[in-house]
Amino acid sequence: MATYLIGDIHGCYHELRHLLDKVSFDPAQDTLWLTGDLVARGPDSLEVLRFVKSLGASLKLVLGNHDLHLLGVFAKISRNKPRDKLNDLLNAPDADELINWLRRQPVLQVDEDRKIIMAHAGITPQWDLETAKMCAREVEAILSSDSYPLFINSMYGDLPNNWSPELSGLARLRFSTNALTRMRYCFPNGQLDMICKDKPQDAPTPLKPWFDLPSQLPEGYSIIFGHWASLEGKGTPDNVYALDTGCCWGGNLTCLRWEDKQYFTQSSLSAPK
């Protein structure tokens, strides 16, 4: 029995299957963790969703910002951008089933036995673990409800960017969603910066990657995240694992086997457009 963690797939179905074959993944025995952004930019989002849904109990995933964008497109709130290559998925006969399954997936995974925390973008340094769990459950509750289009319609925006327990309503949900699915940089006090996308060595002062600020999480936990392909899986502390290595941009799809911390990669099978 093994635990495999894979970075952002972005519709790279064939790369995913090659990588799982490479590690001899067996859904009857093993567990597959996915960092989110299953869809968009790569060519085969429909096949990715069908496959990962079929894995059932052997799958643990979190939603990413591109997955949430898909929900917005499906609800006719967000624009269907040609570069996202979502038409085959949106026009599929099982689109309703797949989208409704997707919006009932978590935005945070915590494994107390393995001491693993997984979120698409990471965990803001302003949260302890209990706050992260609470805020994630609030987002998940609204996404899985019939009111999810109302939330999606109000999801976009960079404010508020500072956590307070007094935040409420859509403002609280927006902060939580940004922290879990879009965050890269923070100011020294932990306030989110939602603008900078540079590599860490190019980021303006005083911004720092969220993982370089003091954490309120319990000792002994490791954080798994995706979202930040330009990191190329590098530059994080020992207990923080960046797994998005830009497969849809012509890079690799990266897998980490948790038990022995061995990495496996599959190069992109198609050039980005």
Coordinates of C-alpha atoms in Angstrom, one line a residue:
M1 CA 0.0 0.0 0.0
A2 CA 1.5 3.3 -1.1
T3 CA 0.5 7.0 -1.0
Y4 CA 1.1 8.9 -4.2
L5 CA 0.8 12.7 -4.5
I6 CA 0.6 14.3 -7.9
G7 CA 0.8 18.0 -8.9
D8 CA -1.6 20.0 -11.1
I9 CA -2.8 17.9 -14.0
H10 CA -4.5 20.6 -16.1
G11 CA -6.1 18.2 -18.5
C12 CA -2.9 16.3 -19.2
Y13 CA -4.6 12.9 -19.2
H14 CA -2.1 10.8 -21.1
E15 CA 0.7 12.1 -18.9
L16 CA -1.2 11.2 -15.8
R17 CA -1.8 7.7 -17.0
H18 CA 1.8 7.2 -18.1
L19 CA 2.9 8.4 -14.6
L20 CA 0.6 6.1 -12.8
D21 CA 1.8 3.2 -14.9
K22 CA 5.4 4.2 -14.1
V23 CA 4.7 3.8 -10.3
S24 CA 2.4 0.8 -10.7
F25 CA -0.4 2.6 -9.0
D26 CA -3.1 0.1 -7.9
P27 CA -6.4 1.7 -6.8
A28 CA -7.3 -1.4 -4.9
Q29 CA -4.4 -0.9 -2.6
D30 CA -2.9 2.6 -3.1
T31 CA -4.1 6.1 -2.4
L32 CA -3.8 8.9 -4.9
W33 CA -3.7 12.6 -3.7
L34 CA -4.1 15.4 -6.3
T35 CA -3.3 19.0 -5.6
G36 CA -6.1 20.5 -7.7
D37 CA -6.4 22.2 -11.1
L38 CA -7.5 18.9 -12.7
V39 CA -8.8 20.8 -15.7
A40 CA -8.0 23.6 -18.2
R41 CA -5.1 24.5 -20.4
G42 CA -4.2 20.9 -21.3
P43 CA -6.1 19.1 -24.0
D44 CA -8.1 16.4 -22.2
S45 CA -9.9 17.8 -19.2
L46 CA -12.9 15.6 -19.9
E47 CA -10.9 12.4 -19.7
V48 CA -9.1 13.5 -16.6
L49 CA -12.4 14.1 -14.7
R50 CA -13.9 10.8 -15.9
F51 CA -10.8 8.9 -14.8
V52 CA -10.3 10.5 -11.4
K53 CA -14.0 10.2 -10.5
S54 CA -13.8 6.5 -11.3
L55 CA -11.1 6.0 -8.6
G56 CA -13.6 6.3 -5.8
A57 CA -12.3 5.8 -2.3
S58 CA -8.7 5.5 -3.5
L59 CA -8.7 9.2 -4.4
K60 CA -8.1 12.3 -2.3
L61 CA -8.1 15.7 -4.0
V62 CA -8.5 19.4 -3.4
L63 CA -10.1 21.9 -5.8
G64 CA -7.9 24.5 -7.4
N65 CA -8.7 27.9 -8.9
H66 CA -9.1 26.4 -12.4
D67 CA -11.5 23.9 -11.1
L68 CA -13.6 26.7 -9.5
H69 CA -13.4 28.6 -12.8
L70 CA -14.9 25.6 -14.5
L71 CA -17.8 25.6 -12.1
G72 CA -18.3 29.3 -12.9
V73 CA -18.3 28.6 -16.7
F74 CA -20.8 25.7 -16.2
A75 CA -23.1 28.0 -14.2
K76 CA -22.8 30.6 -17.0
I77 CA -21.2 33.1 -14.6
S78 CA -17.6 33.0 -15.9
R79 CA -16.4 33.3 -19.5
N80 CA -15.4 30.2 -21.4
K81 CA -11.9 31.1 -22.6
P82 CA -10.7 29.3 -25.7
R83 CA -7.2 28.8 -24.1
D84 CA -8.8 26.7 -21.3
K85 CA -9.9 24.0 -23.8
L86 CA -13.1 23.1 -21.9
N87 CA -15.5 22.7 -24.7
D88 CA -15.3 18.9 -25.0
L89 CA -16.0 18.7 -21.2
L90 CA -18.9 21.2 -21.2
N91 CA -20.6 19.5 -24.2
A92 CA -20.1 16.0 -22.9
P93 CA -23.3 13.9 -22.2
D94 CA -22.1 13.4 -18.6
A95 CA -21.0 17.0 -18.0
D96 CA -23.8 17.5 -15.4
E97 CA -22.7 14.4 -13.5
L98 CA -19.0 15.3 -13.6
I99 CA -19.5 19.0 -12.6
N100 CA -21.8 18.2 -9.7
W101 CA -19.3 15.6 -8.5
L102 CA -16.5 18.1 -8.8
R103 CA -18.2 20.8 -6.8
R104 CA -18.7 18.4 -3.9
Q105 CA -14.9 17.8 -3.5
P106 CA -12.9 19.4 -0.7
V107 CA -10.6 22.4 -0.8
L108 CA -8.5 21.0 2.1
Q109 CA -7.3 17.5 2.9
V110 CA -5.8 16.6 6.3
D111 CA -4.4 13.2 7.2
E112 CA -3.8 13.1 10.9
D113 CA -1.9 9.7 10.7
R114 CA 0.5 10.7 8.0
K115 CA 0.6 14.3 9.2
I116 CA -0.2 15.6 5.7
I117 CA -2.0 18.8 4.9
M118 CA -2.9 19.5 1.3
A119 CA -4.4 22.6 -0.3
H120 CA -4.1 23.8 -3.8
A121 CA -2.2 27.1 -3.0
G122 CA -1.1 26.4 0.5
I123 CA -2.0 27.5 4.1
T124 CA -1.9 31.2 4.9
P125 CA 0.4 31.9 7.9
Q126 CA -2.5 33.8 9.5
W127 CA -4.3 30.4 10.1
D128 CA -3.7 27.7 12.6
L129 CA -4.9 24.2 11.6
E130 CA -8.3 24.4 13.2
T131 CA -9.0 27.7 11.5
A132 CA -7.9 26.3 8.2
K133 CA -10.3 23.3 8.6
M134 CA -13.2 25.6 9.7
C135 CA -12.8 28.0 6.7
A136 CA -12.4 25.1 4.3
R137 CA -15.6 23.4 5.5
E138 CA -17.4 26.7 5.0
V139 CA -16.3 27.0 1.4
E140 CA -17.1 23.3 0.8
A141 CA -20.6 23.7 2.2
I142 CA -21.5 26.5 -0.1
L143 CA -20.0 24.8 -3.2
S144 CA -22.0 21.7 -2.5
S145 CA -25.3 23.6 -2.0
D146 CA -27.8 24.8 -4.5
S147 CA -26.6 28.3 -3.8
Y148 CA -23.2 27.7 -5.3
P149 CA -23.8 30.0 -8.3
L150 CA -24.3 32.9 -5.9
F151 CA -20.9 32.2 -4.3
I152 CA -19.2 31.7 -7.6
N153 CA -20.6 35.1 -8.8
S154 CA -19.0 36.8 -5.8
M155 CA -15.8 34.7 -5.6
Y156 CA -13.7 36.8 -7.9
G157 CA -11.8 39.7 -6.2
D158 CA -8.7 40.3 -4.2
L159 CA -10.3 41.7 -1.1
P160 CA -10.4 41.2 1.8
N161 CA -6.8 40.2 1.9
N162 CA -6.3 40.1 5.7
W163 CA -7.8 37.4 7.9
S164 CA -10.0 38.3 10.8
P165 CA -12.4 36.0 12.8
E166 CA -14.9 38.8 12.4
L167 CA -15.1 38.4 8.6
S168 CA -18.5 37.0 7.6
G169 CA -20.6 36.2 4.6
L170 CA -19.3 36.4 1.1
A171 CA -16.2 38.4 2.2
R172 CA -15.1 35.6 4.5
L173 CA -15.7 33.0 1.8
R174 CA -13.7 35.0 -0.7
F175 CA -10.8 35.4 1.6
S176 CA -10.8 31.6 2.4
T177 CA -11.0 30.7 -1.3
N178 CA -8.2 33.1 -2.2
A179 CA -6.0 31.7 0.6
L180 CA -6.6 28.1 -0.3
T181 CA -6.6 28.3 -4.1
R182 CA -4.9 31.5 -5.3
M183 CA -2.3 32.6 -2.8
R184 CA 1.4 32.9 -3.5
Y185 CA 2.9 35.9 -1.6
C186 CA 2.2 37.5 1.7
F187 CA 3.3 40.7 3.4
P188 CA 5.4 40.2 6.6
N189 CA 2.2 40.3 8.7
G190 CA 0.7 37.5 6.7
Q191 CA -1.7 39.7 4.7
L192 CA -2.2 38.2 1.3
D193 CA -0.8 39.8 -1.9
M194 CA -2.9 38.7 -4.8
I195 CA -1.1 40.5 -7.5
C196 CA 2.5 39.3 -7.7
K197 CA 3.2 36.1 -9.7
D198 CA 7.0 36.5 -10.1
K199 CA 9.5 33.9 -9.1
P200 CA 10.6 34.5 -5.5
Q201 CA 14.0 35.9 -6.5
D202 CA 12.2 38.6 -8.6
A203 CA 9.4 39.5 -6.1
P204 CA 9.4 43.0 -4.8
T205 CA 10.2 43.8 -1.2
P206 CA 8.7 43.2 1.3
L207 CA 6.7 40.3 -0.2
K208 CA 7.6 36.7 0.7
P209 CA 6.3 33.4 -0.4
W210 CA 3.6 32.3 2.1
F211 CA 5.8 29.3 3.1
D212 CA 8.7 31.5 4.1
L213 CA 6.7 33.2 6.9
P214 CA 6.3 31.7 10.4
S215 CA 3.6 29.1 10.5
Q216 CA 0.9 28.5 13.1
L217 CA 0.5 24.8 12.1
P218 CA 1.5 22.1 14.6
E219 CA 5.0 20.8 14.4
G220 CA 5.5 17.5 12.5
Y221 CA 3.0 18.3 9.7
S222 CA 3.9 18.6 6.1
I223 CA 2.1 20.8 3.5
I224 CA 1.5 19.6 0.0
F225 CA 0.5 22.2 -2.6
G226 CA 0.4 22.9 -6.3
H227 CA -0.6 26.1 -8.1
W228 CA 2.9 27.6 -8.5
A229 CA 4.5 26.1 -11.6
S230 CA 7.3 28.6 -11.8
L231 CA 8.7 27.2 -8.5
E232 CA 9.5 24.1 -10.5
G233 CA 9.2 22.1 -7.2
K234 CA 12.1 24.0 -5.6
G235 CA 12.9 26.5 -2.9
T236 CA 10.5 25.4 -0.2
P237 CA 11.3 24.4 3.4
D238 CA 11.9 20.7 4.1
N239 CA 8.3 20.1 5.3
V240 CA 6.6 21.9 2.3
Y241 CA 6.3 20.1 -1.0
A242 CA 5.5 22.0 -4.2
L243 CA 4.3 19.6 -6.8
D244 CA 3.1 21.7 -9.7
T245 CA 5.9 21.5 -12.3
G246 CA 4.0 22.8 -15.3
C247 CA 3.1 19.8 -17.4
C248 CA 0.5 21.8 -19.4
W249 CA 3.2 24.4 -20.2
G250 CA 5.6 21.8 -21.6
G251 CA 7.2 20.8 -18.3
N252 CA 6.6 17.7 -16.2
L253 CA 3.9 16.1 -14.2
T254 CA 5.4 15.2 -10.8
C255 CA 4.5 12.4 -8.4
L256 CA 5.8 12.0 -4.8
R257 CA 5.6 8.6 -3.2
W258 CA 5.1 9.5 0.4
E259 CA 6.5 6.5 2.1
D260 CA 10.1 6.9 0.9
K261 CA 9.9 10.5 -0.5
Q262 CA 10.9 9.3 -3.9
Y263 CA 9.9 11.5 -6.9
F264 CA 8.7 10.3 -10.3
T265 CA 8.1 12.5 -13.3
Q266 CA 6.4 12.3 -16.7
S267 CA 7.4 14.9 -19.4
S268 CA 4.7 16.7 -21.3
L269 CA 3.6 14.7 -24.4
S270 CA 2.4 17.7 -26.3
A271 CA 3.9 21.2 -26.8
P272 CA 1.9 24.0 -25.2
K273 CA 0.1 26.4 -27.5

